[in-house]
mmCIF file of C-alpha atoms and ligand atoms in Angstrom:
data_model
loop_
_atom_site.group_PDB
_atom_site.id
_atom_site.type_symbol
_atom_site.label_atom_id
_atom_site.label_comp_id
_atom_site.label_asym_id
_atom_site.label_seq_id
_atom_site.Cartn_x
_atom_site.Cartn_y
_atom_site.Cartn_z
ATOM 1 C CA MET A 1 -22.673 -12.142 -4.207
ATOM 2 C CA SER A 2 -18.998 -11.718 -4.347
ATOM 3 C CA LEU A 3 -17.372 -8.440 -3.371
ATOM 4 C CA LYS A 4 -15.555 -6.353 -5.969
ATOM 5 C CA ALA A 5 -12.109 -4.966 -5.350
ATOM 6 C CA ILE A 6 -9.625 -2.687 -7.010
ATOM 7 C CA VAL A 7 -6.005 -2.869 -6.109
ATOM 8 C CA THR A 8 -3.519 -0.179 -7.236
ATOM 9 C CA GLY A 9 0.079 -1.392 -7.839
ATOM 10 C CA GLY A 10 -1.564 -4.767 -8.292
ATOM 11 C CA GLY A 11 1.032 -5.787 -10.900
ATOM 12 C CA SER A 12 3.830 -6.616 -8.527
ATOM 13 C CA GLY A 13 4.960 -7.370 -4.969
ATOM 14 C CA ILE A 14 2.524 -6.617 -2.181
ATOM 15 C CA GLY A 15 -0.254 -5.475 -4.558
ATOM 16 C CA LEU A 16 -0.179 -8.614 -6.630
ATOM 17 C CA ALA A 17 -0.135 -10.727 -3.436
ATOM 18 C CA ALA A 18 -3.089 -8.709 -2.118
ATOM 19 C CA ALA A 19 -5.007 -9.202 -5.381
ATOM 20 C CA THR A 20 -4.384 -12.975 -5.015
ATOM 21 C CA ALA A 21 -5.454 -13.027 -1.387
ATOM 22 C CA LEU A 22 -8.681 -11.147 -2.081
ATOM 23 C CA ALA A 23 -9.436 -13.473 -5.006
ATOM 24 C CA GLN A 24 -8.859 -16.415 -2.652
ATOM 25 C CA ARG A 25 -11.502 -14.921 -0.383
ATOM 26 C CA GLY A 26 -13.951 -14.946 -3.296
ATOM 27 C CA MET A 27 -13.668 -11.392 -4.390
ATOM 28 C CA THR A 28 -13.351 -10.378 -8.055
ATOM 29 C CA VAL A 29 -10.388 -8.140 -8.467
ATOM 30 C CA ALA A 30 -9.323 -5.331 -10.902
ATOM 31 C CA CYS A 31 -5.603 -4.403 -10.750
ATOM 32 C CA LEU A 32 -4.715 -0.844 -11.688
ATOM 33 C CA ASP A 33 -1.066 -0.455 -12.504
ATOM 34 C CA LEU A 34 1.385 1.050 -14.929
ATOM 35 C CA ASN A 35 2.093 -2.583 -15.790
ATOM 36 C CA PRO A 36 -1.155 -4.379 -15.056
ATOM 37 C CA PRO A 37 -1.305 -8.200 -14.704
ATOM 38 C CA GLY A 38 -3.483 -10.445 -16.791
ATOM 39 C CA GLU A 39 -5.756 -13.407 -15.836
ATOM 40 C CA PRO A 40 -7.200 -14.236 -13.402
ATOM 41 C CA PHE A 41 -7.373 -10.484 -12.692
ATOM 42 C CA ILE A 42 -8.946 -7.663 -14.629
ATOM 43 C CA GLY A 43 -5.800 -5.686 -15.530
ATOM 44 C CA ILE A 44 -6.323 -1.967 -16.179
ATOM 45 C CA LYS A 45 -3.515 0.323 -17.160
ATOM 46 C CA ALA A 46 -3.511 3.408 -14.909
ATOM 47 C CA ASP A 47 -1.104 6.066 -13.645
ATOM 48 C CA VAL A 48 -2.058 7.220 -10.140
ATOM 49 C CA THR A 49 -0.291 10.517 -10.724
ATOM 50 C CA ASP A 50 -2.789 11.420 -13.481
ATOM 51 C CA ASP A 51 -6.313 12.236 -12.350
ATOM 52 C CA ALA A 52 -7.905 11.647 -15.752
ATOM 53 C CA SER A 53 -6.257 8.218 -15.990
ATOM 54 C CA VAL A 54 -7.432 7.325 -12.457
ATOM 55 C CA ARG A 55 -10.958 8.376 -13.126
ATOM 56 C CA ALA A 56 -11.151 6.479 -16.406
ATOM 57 C CA ALA A 57 -9.583 3.351 -14.864
ATOM 58 C CA VAL A 58 -11.882 3.369 -11.809
ATOM 59 C CA ALA A 59 -14.924 3.881 -13.953
ATOM 60 C CA GLU A 60 -13.828 1.000 -16.220
ATOM 61 C CA ALA A 61 -13.169 -1.239 -13.161
ATOM 62 C CA ALA A 62 -16.649 -0.428 -11.740
ATOM 63 C CA GLU A 63 -18.188 -1.160 -15.110
ATOM 64 C CA ARG A 64 -16.426 -4.472 -15.666
ATOM 65 C CA LEU A 65 -16.789 -5.587 -11.998
ATOM 66 C CA GLY A 66 -20.333 -4.413 -11.576
ATOM 67 C CA GLY A 67 -19.554 -1.985 -8.713
ATOM 68 C CA ILE A 68 -16.626 -1.420 -6.228
ATOM 69 C CA ASP A 69 -16.722 -2.588 -2.537
ATOM 70 C CA VAL A 70 -13.055 -2.585 -1.702
ATOM 71 C CA VAL A 71 -10.189 -0.255 -2.652
ATOM 72 C CA VAL A 72 -6.604 -1.278 -1.845
ATOM 73 C CA ASN A 73 -4.417 1.847 -2.287
ATOM 74 C CA ASN A 74 -1.034 0.225 -2.627
ATOM 75 C CA ALA A 75 0.859 1.751 -5.555
ATOM 76 C CA GLY A 76 3.974 3.476 -4.185
ATOM 77 C CA ILE A 77 7.543 4.348 -4.982
ATOM 78 C CA GLY A 78 10.684 4.680 -2.841
ATOM 79 C CA ALA A 79 13.232 7.382 -2.291
ATOM 80 C CA GLN A 80 16.548 7.284 -0.456
ATOM 81 C CA GLY A 81 18.630 9.818 1.383
ATOM 82 C CA THR A 82 18.451 12.621 4.000
ATOM 83 C CA ILE A 83 16.669 15.938 3.367
ATOM 84 C CA GLU A 84 19.865 17.095 1.686
ATOM 85 C CA ASP A 85 19.806 14.460 -0.982
ATOM 86 C CA ASN A 86 16.442 14.837 -2.786
ATOM 87 C CA PRO A 87 15.669 17.933 -4.788
ATOM 88 C CA ASP A 88 12.201 19.550 -4.611
ATOM 89 C CA SER A 89 11.145 17.872 -7.840
ATOM 90 C CA GLU A 90 11.769 14.447 -6.258
ATOM 91 C CA TRP A 91 9.685 15.453 -3.221
ATOM 92 C CA HIS A 92 6.851 16.487 -5.463
ATOM 93 C CA LYS A 93 7.167 13.239 -7.548
ATOM 94 C CA VAL A 94 7.178 10.838 -4.607
ATOM 95 C CA PHE A 95 4.265 12.721 -2.853
ATOM 96 C CA ASP A 96 2.405 12.683 -6.105
ATOM 97 C CA VAL A 97 2.524 8.841 -6.334
ATOM 98 C CA ASN A 98 2.498 7.877 -2.585
ATOM 99 C CA VAL A 99 -0.058 10.404 -1.130
ATOM 100 C CA LEU A 100 -1.952 12.122 -3.883
ATOM 101 C CA GLY A 101 -2.190 8.828 -5.835
ATOM 102 C CA MET A 102 -4.206 7.365 -2.905
ATOM 103 C CA VAL A 103 -6.401 10.565 -2.709
ATOM 104 C CA ARG A 104 -7.154 10.363 -6.466
ATOM 105 C CA VAL A 105 -8.107 6.672 -6.413
ATOM 106 C CA ALA A 106 -10.225 6.910 -3.295
ATOM 107 C CA ARG A 107 -11.896 10.066 -4.532
ATOM 108 C CA ALA A 108 -12.857 8.444 -7.856
ATOM 109 C CA ALA A 109 -14.119 5.262 -6.034
ATOM 110 C CA LEU A 110 -16.223 7.054 -3.328
ATOM 111 C CA PRO A 111 -19.432 7.161 -5.329
ATOM 112 C CA TYR A 112 -19.259 3.377 -5.815
ATOM 113 C CA LEU A 113 -18.187 2.695 -2.265
ATOM 114 C CA ARG A 114 -21.194 4.693 -0.969
ATOM 115 C CA ARG A 115 -23.513 2.225 -2.820
ATOM 116 C CA SER A 116 -21.750 -0.855 -1.215
ATOM 117 C CA GLU A 117 -22.933 -2.800 1.784
ATOM 118 C CA HIS A 118 -19.373 -3.658 2.765
ATOM 119 C CA ALA A 119 -17.226 -0.737 1.783
ATOM 120 C CA ALA A 120 -13.579 -0.729 2.811
ATOM 121 C CA ILE A 121 -10.387 1.085 1.837
ATOM 122 C CA VAL A 122 -7.017 -0.358 2.847
ATOM 123 C CA ASN A 123 -3.976 1.833 2.373
ATOM 124 C CA THR A 124 -0.458 0.408 2.189
ATOM 125 C CA CYS A 125 1.473 2.512 4.709
ATOM 126 C CA SER A 126 4.857 1.486 6.136
ATOM 127 C CA ILE A 127 6.993 1.011 9.340
ATOM 128 C CA ALA A 128 8.561 4.197 7.991
ATOM 129 C CA ALA A 129 5.532 6.137 9.198
ATOM 130 C CA THR A 130 6.080 5.144 12.833
ATOM 131 C CA ALA A 131 9.903 4.577 13.188
ATOM 132 C CA GLY A 132 12.765 6.782 12.352
ATOM 133 C CA LEU A 133 14.732 4.978 9.638
ATOM 134 C CA PRO A 134 18.050 6.387 8.347
ATOM 135 C CA GLN A 135 18.248 7.628 4.730
ATOM 136 C CA ARG A 136 14.471 7.624 4.252
ATOM 137 C CA ALA A 137 13.421 11.227 4.943
ATOM 138 C CA LEU A 138 11.223 11.778 1.921
ATOM 139 C CA TYR A 139 9.778 8.275 1.742
ATOM 140 C CA SER A 140 9.004 8.264 5.511
ATOM 141 C CA THR A 141 7.269 11.628 5.183
ATOM 142 C CA THR A 142 4.980 10.344 2.538
ATOM 143 C CA LYS A 143 4.074 7.358 4.638
ATOM 144 C CA GLY A 144 3.505 9.539 7.715
ATOM 145 C CA ALA A 145 0.997 11.395 5.516
ATOM 146 C CA VAL A 146 -0.586 8.117 4.537
ATOM 147 C CA LEU A 147 -1.118 7.253 8.203
ATOM 148 C CA SER A 148 -2.728 10.672 8.901
ATOM 149 C CA LEU A 149 -4.823 10.369 5.714
ATOM 150 C CA THR A 150 -6.130 6.961 6.783
ATOM 151 C CA LEU A 151 -7.299 8.423 10.151
ATOM 152 C CA ALA A 152 -8.833 11.484 8.565
ATOM 153 C CA MET A 153 -10.711 9.491 5.917
ATOM 154 C CA ALA A 154 -11.870 6.998 8.458
ATOM 155 C CA ALA A 155 -13.502 9.796 10.331
ATOM 156 C CA ASP A 156 -14.939 11.574 7.245
ATOM 157 C CA HIS A 157 -16.582 8.425 5.780
ATOM 158 C CA ILE A 158 -17.616 6.310 8.879
ATOM 159 C CA ARG A 159 -21.162 7.599 8.675
ATOM 160 C CA GLU A 160 -21.366 6.625 5.037
ATOM 161 C CA GLY A 161 -20.426 3.061 6.078
ATOM 162 C CA ILE A 162 -16.962 3.163 4.572
ATOM 163 C CA ARG A 163 -14.147 1.738 6.749
ATOM 164 C CA VAL A 164 -10.634 3.017 6.194
ATOM 165 C CA ASN A 165 -7.553 1.220 7.611
ATOM 166 C CA CYS A 166 -3.881 0.756 6.703
ATOM 167 C CA VAL A 167 -1.216 -1.890 7.006
ATOM 168 C CA ASN A 168 2.359 -0.999 8.113
ATOM 169 C CA PRO A 169 4.776 -3.497 6.545
ATOM 170 C CA GLY A 170 8.315 -3.851 7.723
ATOM 171 C CA THR A 171 10.899 -4.554 5.025
ATOM 172 C CA ALA A 172 9.067 -7.046 2.721
ATOM 173 C CA ASP A 173 10.623 -9.377 0.215
ATOM 174 C CA THR A 174 9.311 -7.918 -3.003
ATOM 175 C CA PRO A 175 10.802 -6.982 -6.388
ATOM 176 C CA TRP A 176 11.225 -3.407 -4.903
ATOM 177 C CA VAL A 177 13.553 -4.658 -2.173
ATOM 178 C CA GLY A 178 15.292 -6.887 -4.782
ATOM 179 C CA ARG A 179 16.035 -3.818 -6.834
ATOM 180 C CA LEU A 180 17.371 -2.041 -3.780
ATOM 181 C CA LEU A 181 19.631 -4.971 -2.877
ATOM 182 C CA ASP A 182 20.831 -5.161 -6.492
ATOM 183 C CA SER A 183 21.878 -1.535 -6.434
ATOM 184 C CA SER A 184 23.837 -1.875 -3.250
ATOM 185 C CA ASP A 185 27.679 -2.492 -3.177
ATOM 186 C CA ASP A 186 27.272 -5.730 -1.223
ATOM 187 C CA PRO A 187 23.733 -7.171 -1.729
ATOM 188 C CA GLU A 188 24.425 -10.121 0.625
ATOM 189 C CA ALA A 189 25.510 -7.874 3.459
ATOM 190 C CA GLU A 190 22.655 -5.488 2.823
ATOM 191 C CA ARG A 191 20.165 -8.394 2.968
ATOM 192 C CA ALA A 192 21.702 -9.617 6.222
ATOM 193 C CA ALA A 193 21.470 -6.134 7.750
ATOM 194 C CA LEU A 194 17.789 -5.785 6.758
ATOM 195 C CA ASN A 195 17.064 -9.238 8.200
ATOM 196 C CA ALA A 196 18.856 -8.368 11.407
ATOM 197 C CA ARG A 197 16.828 -5.140 11.761
ATOM 198 C CA GLN A 198 13.634 -7.112 12.256
ATOM 199 C CA PRO A 199 13.209 -8.819 15.611
ATOM 200 C CA MET A 200 12.086 -12.020 13.799
ATOM 201 C CA GLY A 201 15.480 -11.997 11.950
ATOM 202 C CA ARG A 202 13.820 -12.184 8.499
ATOM 203 C CA LEU A 203 12.033 -10.053 6.021
ATOM 204 C CA VAL A 204 8.299 -10.006 5.892
ATOM 205 C CA SER A 205 6.709 -11.846 2.966
ATOM 206 C CA ALA A 206 4.384 -10.125 0.478
ATOM 207 C CA GLU A 207 1.831 -12.891 1.353
ATOM 208 C CA GLU A 208 1.867 -11.932 4.996
ATOM 209 C CA VAL A 209 1.134 -8.353 4.246
ATOM 210 C CA ALA A 210 -1.534 -9.426 1.740
ATOM 211 C CA ALA A 211 -3.318 -11.484 4.392
ATOM 212 C CA ALA A 212 -3.524 -8.454 6.677
ATOM 213 C CA ILE A 213 -4.833 -6.328 3.796
ATOM 214 C CA ALA A 214 -7.414 -9.042 2.933
ATOM 215 C CA TYR A 215 -8.592 -9.186 6.523
ATOM 216 C CA LEU A 216 -9.027 -5.410 6.838
ATOM 217 C CA ALA A 217 -10.803 -5.377 3.478
ATOM 218 C CA SER A 218 -13.236 -8.099 4.377
ATOM 219 C CA PRO A 219 -16.592 -7.881 6.234
ATOM 220 C CA GLU A 220 -15.003 -9.882 9.051
ATOM 221 C CA ALA A 221 -13.265 -6.652 10.058
ATOM 222 C CA GLY A 222 -16.606 -4.851 10.076
ATOM 223 C CA ALA A 223 -15.994 -3.107 13.377
ATOM 224 C CA THR A 224 -12.426 -2.040 12.542
ATOM 225 C CA THR A 225 -11.733 1.423 11.146
ATOM 226 C CA GLY A 226 -9.032 4.086 11.568
ATOM 227 C CA THR A 227 -6.445 1.502 12.531
ATOM 228 C CA ALA A 228 -2.854 0.726 11.375
ATOM 229 C CA LEU A 229 -1.978 -3.010 11.453
ATOM 230 C CA ALA A 230 1.743 -3.590 11.697
ATOM 231 C CA VAL A 231 3.122 -6.493 9.718
ATOM 232 C CA ASP A 232 6.711 -5.991 10.521
ATOM 233 C CA GLY A 233 8.218 -8.943 12.337
ATOM 234 C CA GLY A 234 7.963 -6.983 15.562
ATOM 235 C CA MET A 235 10.030 -4.033 14.384
ATOM 236 C CA GLN A 236 7.802 -1.269 15.682
ATOM 237 C CA GLY A 237 6.703 -2.697 19.006
ATOM 238 C CA LEU A 238 9.476 -4.830 20.413
ATOM 239 C CA ARG A 239 12.735 -3.968 22.117
ATOM 240 C CA LEU A 240 14.760 -7.145 22.449
ATOM 241 C CA ARG A 241 17.908 -7.613 24.501
ATOM 242 C CA PRO A 242 20.911 -8.630 22.391
ATOM 243 C CA THR A 243 21.480 -12.416 22.136
ATOM 244 C CA ASN A 244 25.146 -12.188 23.073
HETATM 245 N N1 LIG B 1 8.581 -3.776 -0.037
HETATM 246 C C1 LIG B 1 8.687 -3.212 1.199
HETATM 247 O O1 LIG B 1 9.684 -3.517 1.947
HETATM 248 C C2 LIG B 1 7.669 -2.326 1.661
HETATM 249 C C3 LIG B 1 7.606 -1.995 3.054
HETATM 250 C C4 LIG B 1 6.597 -1.144 3.436
HETATM 251 C C5 LIG B 1 5.689 -0.567 2.582
HETATM 252 N N2 LIG B 1 5.739 -0.875 1.249
HETATM 253 C C6 LIG B 1 4.761 -0.282 0.377
HETATM 254 O O2 LIG B 1 4.096 -1.296 -0.315
HETATM 255 C C7 LIG B 1 3.614 -0.815 -1.531
HETATM 256 C C8 LIG B 1 3.990 -1.809 -2.661
HETATM 257 O O3 LIG B 1 5.364 -1.967 -2.665
HETATM 258 P P1 LIG B 1 6.139 -3.248 -3.299
HETATM 259 O O4 LIG B 1 7.268 -3.548 -2.441
HETATM 260 O O5 LIG B 1 5.120 -4.275 -3.546
HETATM 261 O O6 LIG B 1 6.659 -2.565 -4.667
HETATM 262 P P2 LIG B 1 6.742 -3.065 -6.173
HETATM 263 O O7 LIG B 1 7.672 -2.107 -6.865
HETATM 264 O O8 LIG B 1 7.030 -4.555 -6.256
HETATM 265 O O9 LIG B 1 5.303 -2.748 -6.706
HETATM 266 C C9 LIG B 1 4.751 -1.538 -6.827
HETATM 267 C C10 LIG B 1 3.783 -1.435 -7.982
HETATM 268 O O10 LIG B 1 3.256 -0.103 -8.085
HETATM 269 C C11 LIG B 1 3.198 0.252 -9.431
HETATM 270 N N3 LIG B 1 3.205 1.694 -9.547
HETATM 271 C C12 LIG B 1 4.233 2.522 -9.292
HETATM 272 N N4 LIG B 1 3.987 3.764 -9.627
HETATM 273 C C13 LIG B 1 2.674 3.732 -10.198
HETATM 274 C C14 LIG B 1 1.887 4.742 -10.707
HETATM 275 N N5 LIG B 1 2.275 5.983 -10.817
HETATM 276 N N6 LIG B 1 0.599 4.383 -11.096
HETATM 277 C C15 LIG B 1 0.239 3.083 -11.058
HETATM 278 N N7 LIG B 1 1.043 2.114 -10.521
HETATM 279 C C16 LIG B 1 2.228 2.447 -10.096
HETATM 280 C C17 LIG B 1 4.333 -0.457 -10.137
HETATM 281 O O11 LIG B 1 4.167 -0.528 -11.459
HETATM 282 C C18 LIG B 1 4.375 -1.763 -9.374
HETATM 283 O O12 LIG B 1 3.659 -2.772 -9.989
HETATM 284 C C19 LIG B 1 4.201 0.610 -1.700
HETATM 285 O O13 LIG B 1 3.213 1.535 -1.354
HETATM 286 C C20 LIG B 1 5.322 0.607 -0.680
HETATM 287 O O14 LIG B 1 5.639 1.917 -0.194
HETATM 288 C C21 LIG B 1 6.732 -1.746 0.765
#
């Protein structure tokens, strides 16, 4: 019997690629998003900042899928600047989406996951959780929280048979980064700088992140919980010498 998955932020970028990768592995997939996709996925409109919306969407997904085995907590938003640049309201807003959003979705899905033989949660974290990036104080803090949340949840739910892991993408070529480039004074130079920041000299693709998510979500990763899998072109772990 095929596994059933829900993917938040499944309407774009990494989430859409993850939904595609899970479907390619034979899973049936519901995408929860402010702008959900259509076929071949079950698209369900949901706002992860609204607990009632999340509970209704997760219940609808479970009903239409016939249960939930896999949760991909991926919906997220960005923020730029140092701690002087974002007002308190912005901190609350970004935490509400990036951290509490994952809590709400996982909380609503837990009763279904407990009934699954292959329960797994995969959170989309970031290189920003483990490396100090300039002008990303708020965003990085939310992703640091996602890393800690992943470990804490892995411990809390291991005896219920629910695995919890995260992926840490480097800068990935998604509509999000496209918007970031478009808003910069010199998009070409900005893209070149982002490419150069990664030891592989290029951005990560959404499909590469999705493959890591699909692996961690699948029964093949049955002995893996409480881990962070970097998909970052070597950005976290490598220290290269300059080429010239
Ligand atoms: N693109 C990168 O370089 C990169 C790097 C590391 C981590 N990430 C993380 O990957 C995840 C996906 O990013 P992406 O680049 O694919 O972005 P994206 O903007 O292409 O997609 C994000 C999706 O989340 C949805 N979303 C946003 N707020 C929501 C809400 N309140 N409720 C429901 N859905 C909501 C959006 O509608 C969108 O479809 C995020 O958690 C992001 O932090 C991205």
